[in-house]
Tab-separated table of C-alpha atoms in Angstrom:
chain	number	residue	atom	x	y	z
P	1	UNK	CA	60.149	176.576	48.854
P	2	UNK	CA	58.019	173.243	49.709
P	3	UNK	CA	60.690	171.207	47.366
P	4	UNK	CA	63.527	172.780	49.622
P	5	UNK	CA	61.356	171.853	52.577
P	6	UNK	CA	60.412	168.075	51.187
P	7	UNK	CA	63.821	167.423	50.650
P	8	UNK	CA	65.325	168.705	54.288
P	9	UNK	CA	62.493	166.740	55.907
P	10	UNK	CA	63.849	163.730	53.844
P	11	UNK	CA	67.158	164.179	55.309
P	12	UNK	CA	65.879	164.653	58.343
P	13	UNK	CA	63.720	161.325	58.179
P	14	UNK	CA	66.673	159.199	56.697
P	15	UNK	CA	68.635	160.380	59.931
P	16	UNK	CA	66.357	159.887	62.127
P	17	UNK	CA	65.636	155.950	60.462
P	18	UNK	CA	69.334	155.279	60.295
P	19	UNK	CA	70.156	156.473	63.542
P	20	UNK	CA	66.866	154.224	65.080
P	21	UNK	CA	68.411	151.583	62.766
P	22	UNK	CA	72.330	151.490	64.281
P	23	UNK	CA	70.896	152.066	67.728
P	24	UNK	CA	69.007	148.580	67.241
P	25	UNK	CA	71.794	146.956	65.758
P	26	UNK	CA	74.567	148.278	68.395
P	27	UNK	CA	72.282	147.295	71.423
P	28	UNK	CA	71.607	143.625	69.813
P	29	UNK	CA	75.028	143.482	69.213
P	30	UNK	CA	75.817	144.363	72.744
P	31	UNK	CA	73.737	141.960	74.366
P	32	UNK	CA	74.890	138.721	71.531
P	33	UNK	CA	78.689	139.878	72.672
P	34	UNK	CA	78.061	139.750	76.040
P	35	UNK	CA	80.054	142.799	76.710
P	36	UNK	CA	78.282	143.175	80.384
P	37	UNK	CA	80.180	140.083	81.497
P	38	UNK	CA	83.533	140.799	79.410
P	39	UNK	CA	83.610	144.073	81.250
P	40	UNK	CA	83.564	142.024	84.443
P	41	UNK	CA	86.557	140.188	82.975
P	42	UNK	CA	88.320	143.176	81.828
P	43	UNK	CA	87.803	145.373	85.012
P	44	UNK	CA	89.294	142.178	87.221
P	45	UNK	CA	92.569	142.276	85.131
P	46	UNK	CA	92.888	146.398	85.181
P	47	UNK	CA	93.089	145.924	89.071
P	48	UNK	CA	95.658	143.354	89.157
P	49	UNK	CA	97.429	145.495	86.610
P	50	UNK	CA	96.819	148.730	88.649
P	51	UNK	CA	99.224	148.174	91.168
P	52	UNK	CA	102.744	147.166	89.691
P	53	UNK	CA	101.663	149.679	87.080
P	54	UNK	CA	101.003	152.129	89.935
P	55	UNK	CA	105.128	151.563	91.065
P	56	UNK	CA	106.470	151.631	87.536
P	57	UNK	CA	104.582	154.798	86.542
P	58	UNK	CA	105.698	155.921	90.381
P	59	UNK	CA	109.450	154.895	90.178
P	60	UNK	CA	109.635	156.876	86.803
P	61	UNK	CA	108.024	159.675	87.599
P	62	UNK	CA	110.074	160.162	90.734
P	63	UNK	CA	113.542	159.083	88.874
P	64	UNK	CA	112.963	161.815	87.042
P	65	UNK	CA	111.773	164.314	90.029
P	66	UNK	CA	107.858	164.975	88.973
P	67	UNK	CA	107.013	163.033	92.008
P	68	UNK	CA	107.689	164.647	95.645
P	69	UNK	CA	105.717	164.153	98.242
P	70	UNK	CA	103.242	162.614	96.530
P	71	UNK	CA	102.547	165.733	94.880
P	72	UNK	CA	102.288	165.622	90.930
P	73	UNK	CA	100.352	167.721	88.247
P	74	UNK	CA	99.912	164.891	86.538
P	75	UNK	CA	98.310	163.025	89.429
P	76	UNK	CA	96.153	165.723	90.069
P	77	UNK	CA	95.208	165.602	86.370
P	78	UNK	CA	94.683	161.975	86.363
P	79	UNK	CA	92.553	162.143	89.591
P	80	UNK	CA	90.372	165.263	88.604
P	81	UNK	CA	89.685	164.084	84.785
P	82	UNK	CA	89.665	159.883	85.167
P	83	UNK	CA	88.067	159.020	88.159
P	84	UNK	CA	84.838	160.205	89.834
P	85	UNK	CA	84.971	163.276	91.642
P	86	UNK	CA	84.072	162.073	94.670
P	87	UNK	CA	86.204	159.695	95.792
P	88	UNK	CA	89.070	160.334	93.808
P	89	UNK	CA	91.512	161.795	96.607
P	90	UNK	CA	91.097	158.652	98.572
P	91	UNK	CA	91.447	155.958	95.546
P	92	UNK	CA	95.166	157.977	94.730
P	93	UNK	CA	95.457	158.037	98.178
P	94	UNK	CA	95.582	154.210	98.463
P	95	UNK	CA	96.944	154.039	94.925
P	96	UNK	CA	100.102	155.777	95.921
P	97	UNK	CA	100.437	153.666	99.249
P	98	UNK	CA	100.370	150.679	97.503
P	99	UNK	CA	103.403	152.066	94.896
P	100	UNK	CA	105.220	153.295	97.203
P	101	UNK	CA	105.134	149.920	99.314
P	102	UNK	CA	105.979	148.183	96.057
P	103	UNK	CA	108.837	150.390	95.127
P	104	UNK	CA	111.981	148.777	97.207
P	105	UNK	CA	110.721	145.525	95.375
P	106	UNK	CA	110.135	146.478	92.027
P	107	UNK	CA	113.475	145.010	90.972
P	108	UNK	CA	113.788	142.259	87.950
P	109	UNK	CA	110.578	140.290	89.855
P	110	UNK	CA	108.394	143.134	90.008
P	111	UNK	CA	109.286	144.429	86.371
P	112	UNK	CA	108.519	140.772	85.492
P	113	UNK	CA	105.205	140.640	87.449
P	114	UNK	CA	104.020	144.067	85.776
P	115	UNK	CA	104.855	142.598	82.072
P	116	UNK	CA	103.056	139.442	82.900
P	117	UNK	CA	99.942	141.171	84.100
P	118	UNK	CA	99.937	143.965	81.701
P	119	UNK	CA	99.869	141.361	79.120
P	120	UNK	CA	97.292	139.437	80.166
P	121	UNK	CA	95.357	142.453	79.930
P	122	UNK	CA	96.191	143.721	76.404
P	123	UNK	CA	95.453	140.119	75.222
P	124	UNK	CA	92.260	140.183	77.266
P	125	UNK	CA	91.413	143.503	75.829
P	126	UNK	CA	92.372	142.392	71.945
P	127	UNK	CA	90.477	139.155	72.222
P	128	UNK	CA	87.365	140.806	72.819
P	129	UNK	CA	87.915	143.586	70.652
P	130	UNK	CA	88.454	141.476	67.908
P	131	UNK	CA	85.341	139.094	68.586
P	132	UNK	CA	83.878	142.380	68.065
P	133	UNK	CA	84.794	142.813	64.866
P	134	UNK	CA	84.129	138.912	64.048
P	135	UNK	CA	87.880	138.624	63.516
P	136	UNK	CA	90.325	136.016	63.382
P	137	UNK	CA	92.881	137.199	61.678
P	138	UNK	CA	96.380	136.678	63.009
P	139	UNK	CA	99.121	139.640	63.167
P	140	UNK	CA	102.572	138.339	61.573
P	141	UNK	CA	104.982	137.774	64.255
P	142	UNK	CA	106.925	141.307	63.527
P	143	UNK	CA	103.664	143.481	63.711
P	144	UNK	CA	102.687	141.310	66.151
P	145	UNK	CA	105.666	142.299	68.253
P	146	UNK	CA	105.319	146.049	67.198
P	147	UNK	CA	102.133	146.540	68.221
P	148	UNK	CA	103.034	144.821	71.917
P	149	UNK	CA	106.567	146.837	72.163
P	150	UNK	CA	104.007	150.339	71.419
P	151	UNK	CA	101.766	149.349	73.968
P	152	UNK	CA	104.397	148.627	76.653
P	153	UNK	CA	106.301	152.126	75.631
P	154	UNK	CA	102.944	153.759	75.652
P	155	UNK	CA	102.240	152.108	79.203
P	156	UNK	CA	105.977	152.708	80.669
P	157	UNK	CA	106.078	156.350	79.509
P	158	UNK	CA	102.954	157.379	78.668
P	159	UNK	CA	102.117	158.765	82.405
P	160	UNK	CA	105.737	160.758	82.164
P	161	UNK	CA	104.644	162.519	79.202
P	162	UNK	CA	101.087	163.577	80.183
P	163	UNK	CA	103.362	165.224	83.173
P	164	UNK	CA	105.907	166.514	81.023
P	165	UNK	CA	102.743	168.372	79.291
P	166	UNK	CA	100.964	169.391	82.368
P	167	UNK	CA	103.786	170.881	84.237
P	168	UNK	CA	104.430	173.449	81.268
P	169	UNK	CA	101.251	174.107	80.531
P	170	UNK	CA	100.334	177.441	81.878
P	171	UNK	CA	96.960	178.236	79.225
P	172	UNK	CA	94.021	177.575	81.935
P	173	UNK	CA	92.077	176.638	79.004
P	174	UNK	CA	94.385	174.213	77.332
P	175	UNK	CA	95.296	173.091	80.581
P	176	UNK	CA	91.637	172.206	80.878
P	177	UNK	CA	90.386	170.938	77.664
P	178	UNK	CA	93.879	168.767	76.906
P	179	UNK	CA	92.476	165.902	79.559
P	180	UNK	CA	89.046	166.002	78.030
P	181	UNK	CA	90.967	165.348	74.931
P	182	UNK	CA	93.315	163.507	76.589
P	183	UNK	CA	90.338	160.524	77.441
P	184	UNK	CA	88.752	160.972	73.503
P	185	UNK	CA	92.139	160.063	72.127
P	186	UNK	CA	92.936	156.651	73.619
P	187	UNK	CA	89.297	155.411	73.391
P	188	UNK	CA	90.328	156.652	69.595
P	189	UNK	CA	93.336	154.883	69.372
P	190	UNK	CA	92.189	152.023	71.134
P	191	UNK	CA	89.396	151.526	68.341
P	192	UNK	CA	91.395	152.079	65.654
P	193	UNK	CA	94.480	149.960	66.330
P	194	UNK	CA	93.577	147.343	68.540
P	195	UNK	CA	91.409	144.645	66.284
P	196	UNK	CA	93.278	142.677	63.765
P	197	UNK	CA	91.060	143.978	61.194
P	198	UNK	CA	91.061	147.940	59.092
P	199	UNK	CA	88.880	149.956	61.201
P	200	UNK	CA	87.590	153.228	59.143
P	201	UNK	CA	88.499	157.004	60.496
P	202	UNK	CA	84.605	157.270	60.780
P	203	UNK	CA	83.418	154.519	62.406
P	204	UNK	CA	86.188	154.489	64.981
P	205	UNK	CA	85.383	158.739	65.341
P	206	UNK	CA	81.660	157.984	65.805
P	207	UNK	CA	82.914	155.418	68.887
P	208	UNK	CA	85.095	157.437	70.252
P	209	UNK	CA	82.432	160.345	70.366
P	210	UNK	CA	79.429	158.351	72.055
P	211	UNK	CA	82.076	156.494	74.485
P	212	UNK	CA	84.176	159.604	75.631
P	213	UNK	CA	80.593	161.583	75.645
P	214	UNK	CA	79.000	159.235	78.162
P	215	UNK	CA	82.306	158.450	80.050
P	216	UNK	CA	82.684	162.268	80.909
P	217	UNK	CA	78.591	161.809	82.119
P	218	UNK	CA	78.948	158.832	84.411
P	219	UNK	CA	82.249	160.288	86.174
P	220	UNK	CA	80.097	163.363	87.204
P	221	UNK	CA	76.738	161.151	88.171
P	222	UNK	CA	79.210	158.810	89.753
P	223	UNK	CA	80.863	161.001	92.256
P	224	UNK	CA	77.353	163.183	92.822
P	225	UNK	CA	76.285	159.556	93.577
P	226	UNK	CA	78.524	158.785	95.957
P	227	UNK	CA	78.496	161.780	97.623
P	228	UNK	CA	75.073	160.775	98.734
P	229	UNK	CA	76.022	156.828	99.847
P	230	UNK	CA	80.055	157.089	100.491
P	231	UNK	CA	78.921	157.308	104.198
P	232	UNK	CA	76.881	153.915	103.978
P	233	UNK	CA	80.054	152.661	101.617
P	234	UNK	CA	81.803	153.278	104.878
P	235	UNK	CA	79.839	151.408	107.534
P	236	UNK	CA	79.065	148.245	105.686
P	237	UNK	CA	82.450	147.901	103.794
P	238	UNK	CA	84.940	149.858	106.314
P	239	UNK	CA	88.787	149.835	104.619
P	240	UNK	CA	87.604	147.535	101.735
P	241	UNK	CA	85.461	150.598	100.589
P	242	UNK	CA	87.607	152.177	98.255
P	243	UNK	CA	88.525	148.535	96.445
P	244	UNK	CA	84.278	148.187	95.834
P	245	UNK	CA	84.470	151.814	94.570
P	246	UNK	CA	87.103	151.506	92.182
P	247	UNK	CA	85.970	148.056	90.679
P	248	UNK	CA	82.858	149.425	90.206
P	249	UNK	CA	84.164	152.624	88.441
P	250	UNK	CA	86.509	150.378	86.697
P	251	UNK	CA	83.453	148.360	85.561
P	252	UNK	CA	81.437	151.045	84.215
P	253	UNK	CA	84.560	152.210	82.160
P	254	UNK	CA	84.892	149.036	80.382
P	255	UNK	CA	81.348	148.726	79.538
P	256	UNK	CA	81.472	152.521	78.068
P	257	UNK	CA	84.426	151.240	76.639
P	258	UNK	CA	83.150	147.847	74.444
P	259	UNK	CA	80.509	149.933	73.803
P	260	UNK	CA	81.783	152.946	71.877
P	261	UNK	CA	83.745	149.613	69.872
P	262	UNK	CA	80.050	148.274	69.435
P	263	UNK	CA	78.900	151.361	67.697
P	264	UNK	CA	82.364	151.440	65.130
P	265	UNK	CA	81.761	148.018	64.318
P	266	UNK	CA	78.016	148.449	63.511
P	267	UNK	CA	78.725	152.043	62.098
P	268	UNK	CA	81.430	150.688	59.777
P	269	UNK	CA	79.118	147.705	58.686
P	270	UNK	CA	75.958	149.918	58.482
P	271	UNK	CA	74.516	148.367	54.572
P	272	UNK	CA	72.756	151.149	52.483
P	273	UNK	CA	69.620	149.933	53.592
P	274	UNK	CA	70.265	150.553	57.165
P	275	UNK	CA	70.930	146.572	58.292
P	276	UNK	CA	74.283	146.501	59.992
P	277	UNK	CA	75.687	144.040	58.567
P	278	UNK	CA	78.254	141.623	61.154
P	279	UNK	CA	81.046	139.560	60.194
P	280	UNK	CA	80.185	136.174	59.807
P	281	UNK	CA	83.479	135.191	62.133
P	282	UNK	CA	83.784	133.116	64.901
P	283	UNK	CA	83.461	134.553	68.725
P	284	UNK	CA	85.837	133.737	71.492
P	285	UNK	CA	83.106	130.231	72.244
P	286	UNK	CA	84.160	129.104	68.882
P	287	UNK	CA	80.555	129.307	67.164
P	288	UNK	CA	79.009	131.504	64.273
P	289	UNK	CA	78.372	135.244	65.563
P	290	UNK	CA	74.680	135.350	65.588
P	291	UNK	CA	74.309	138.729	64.271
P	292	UNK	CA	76.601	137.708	61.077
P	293	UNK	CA	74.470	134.884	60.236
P	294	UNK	CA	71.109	136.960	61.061
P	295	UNK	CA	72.371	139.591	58.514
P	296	UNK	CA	72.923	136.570	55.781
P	297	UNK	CA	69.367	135.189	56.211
P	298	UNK	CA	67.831	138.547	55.808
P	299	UNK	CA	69.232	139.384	53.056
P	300	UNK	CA	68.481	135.805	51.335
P	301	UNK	CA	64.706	136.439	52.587
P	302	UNK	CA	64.763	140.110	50.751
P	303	UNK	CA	66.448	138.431	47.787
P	304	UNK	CA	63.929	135.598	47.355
P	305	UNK	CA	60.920	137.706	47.766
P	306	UNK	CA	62.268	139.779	45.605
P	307	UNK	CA	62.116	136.710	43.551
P	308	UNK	CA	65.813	137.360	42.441
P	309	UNK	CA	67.301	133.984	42.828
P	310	UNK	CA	70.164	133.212	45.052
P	311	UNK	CA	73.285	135.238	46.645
P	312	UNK	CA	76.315	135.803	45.036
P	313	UNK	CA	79.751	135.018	46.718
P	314	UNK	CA	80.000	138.849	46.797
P	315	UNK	CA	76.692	139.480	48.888
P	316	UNK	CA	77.832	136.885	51.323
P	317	UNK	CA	81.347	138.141	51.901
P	318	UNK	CA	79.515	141.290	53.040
P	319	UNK	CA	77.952	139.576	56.113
C-alpha cells in the first residue's frame, strides 16, 4: 500500500515539476517573442480584413438566400459564440452596415482589395507563427500555393458552411456545443498547419486546449466587463465606440491566440529533463532566438560539470 502510494505521489510530483517547468518556459518564451506587440500587429490587419471580408461572406451568403434582412443563424451563431456578449449586437450591427455599403462595389476592385488584405494577413499570421517555431524553412512553390488556395476556400466559404450546418441543426445540444467546438478546431488547425515546420498531434492538442479554454473565459469577463463601462465607452468615445471595442477584443484574441502556439512549441520541445528546448532559428529581426541559444549553453554547462566533454552534433541539433 505505501509503494502504491510512493509511486502515485511520484507521478503526481513529476506533473506538478513539468507542468511548473513548461509554464516557465512558455511565459519566457512569450515575452523573448514579443507576442504582446505582434498581437498589436495582427489585430490591425484582422480589421482592415474585416470589412471586404464582411461583403464577400455577405454577398455569398445572400446569393445563396441565408441572408434576409439581416437575419442569419449563422450570424447569430457567430455573434453569440465569437464575440463578447455584451456588445456583440452592436459590433454585427455596424459589421453588416459596412457590407452592405460595400456590396454594389464589390466588383473585380473589391474582390481584388479583399485578396490583397486577406493576404497580408495570412503572411502576417505565418511569419510569426513560424518565428515561433524558430523556422525558416521555405514551402515549395506548389504547397506553397496549396496551402494559400485552402485558406482562401476556407475564408470564401467557410462562413456558408457553418450556416449550411446551423440552419439544419435542430439537436439544442449539438446546436450548442458545435460552436464551442467550432472555436477549438481552427485554433487546432491553425497550430497544426500554419508553421513551415511538423507540428505533433499533442503539442498542437495541448495549444488548442489552454487557448480555446481561456478564449471562451475572456469573452464572458469581457462582455460582464463592459456591461459595467459600455456607458462611459459611450460618452468619451461616442460612434467610434464600437471600433475601440472590437480592436480591443480583437487584441485579446490574438494574444490567446500566439499563446496557445507558445505552449505547442514549448510542449513539443519539452527535453526529458523538463528544459524546453527552442530552435536555434532565426526570428523575424534576423538574430539568434534567445531561448534556442539559452537551451544550448545549459546543456554545455550540465555536460561539463558533468565532466563529460563536449556536445555532439546530435545534442546541438536538438536546440
Amino acid at each position: 500500500m505505501n509503494n502504491l502510494s510512493e509511486k502515485y505521489d511520484n507521478r503526481f510530483s513529476n506533473l506538478g515539476t513539468l507542468t511548473s517547468r513548461l509554464s516557465v518556459n512558455v511565459w519566457h518564451q512569450f515575452m523573448a517573442h514579443k507576442c504582446l506587440q505582434q498581437a498589436s500587429s495582427l489585430a490591425f490587419n484582422t480589421l482592415l480584413c474585416l470589412v471586404p471580408l464582411s461583403a464577400v461572406a455577405l454577398f455569398l451568403l445572400k446569393t445563396f438566400g441565408a441572408v434576409e434582412d439581416g437575419n442569419s443563424p449563422l450570424i447569430a451563431a457567430l455573434r453569440d459564440n465569437f464575440l463578447p456578449r455584451y456588445g456583440a449586437e452592436e459590433i454585427v450591427s455596424e459589421l453588416s452596415g459596412f457590407a452592405n455599403r460595400n456590396l454594389r462595389g464589390l466588383g473585380v476592385g473589391g474582390f481584388l482589395l479583399f485578396l490583397l488584405v486577406s493576404t497580408m494577413l495570412f503572411m502576417s499570421v505565418e511569419q510569426h507563427f513560424n518565428d515561433i517555431w524558430g523556422s525558416r524553412r521555405r514551402l515549395p512553390v506548389m504547397q506553397a500555393f496549396q496551402k494559400y488556395a485552402v485558406f482562401y476556400t476556407l475564408l470564401s466559404i467557410g462562413p456558408l458552411l457553418i450556416w449550411l450546418f446551423f440552419s439544419t441543426a435542430t439537436n439544442w445540444v449539438f446546436a450548442h456545443v458545435f460552436p464551442w467546438m467550432l472555436v477549438y478546431c481552427l485554433f487546432f488547425l491553425m497550430y497544426i498547419a500554419m508553421p513551415n515546420t511538423t507540428v505533433k498531434w499533442n503539442a498542437a492538442l495541448l495549444g488548442t486546449f489552454i487557448a480555446g479554454t481561456l478564449f471562451q473565459i475572456a469573452r464572458l469577463a469581457f462582455g460582464s466587463y463592459l456591461e459595467l463601462v459600455w456607458k462611459n465607452y459611450s460618452d468619451i468615445y461616442g460612434a467610434l465606440a464600437m471600433l475601440i471595442i472590437l480592436a480591443i477584443w480583437t487584441y485579446t484574441t490574438w494574444v490567446l491566440i500566439l499563446l496557445g502556439a507558445e505552449v505547442s512549441n514549448a510542449f513539443q520541445h519539452l527535453g526529458h529533463q523538463g528544459v524546453a528546448r527552442g530552435k536555434l532559428g532565426y526570428g523575424s529581426n534576423g538574430y539568434l532566438n534567445s531561448s534556442g541559444v539559452i537551451a544550448l549553453f545549459l546543456i554545455v554547462a550540465a555536460r561539463f560539470s558533468k565532466g563529460e566533454g563536449a556536445c555532439t552534433t546530435e545534442q546541438v541539433a536538438l536546440c
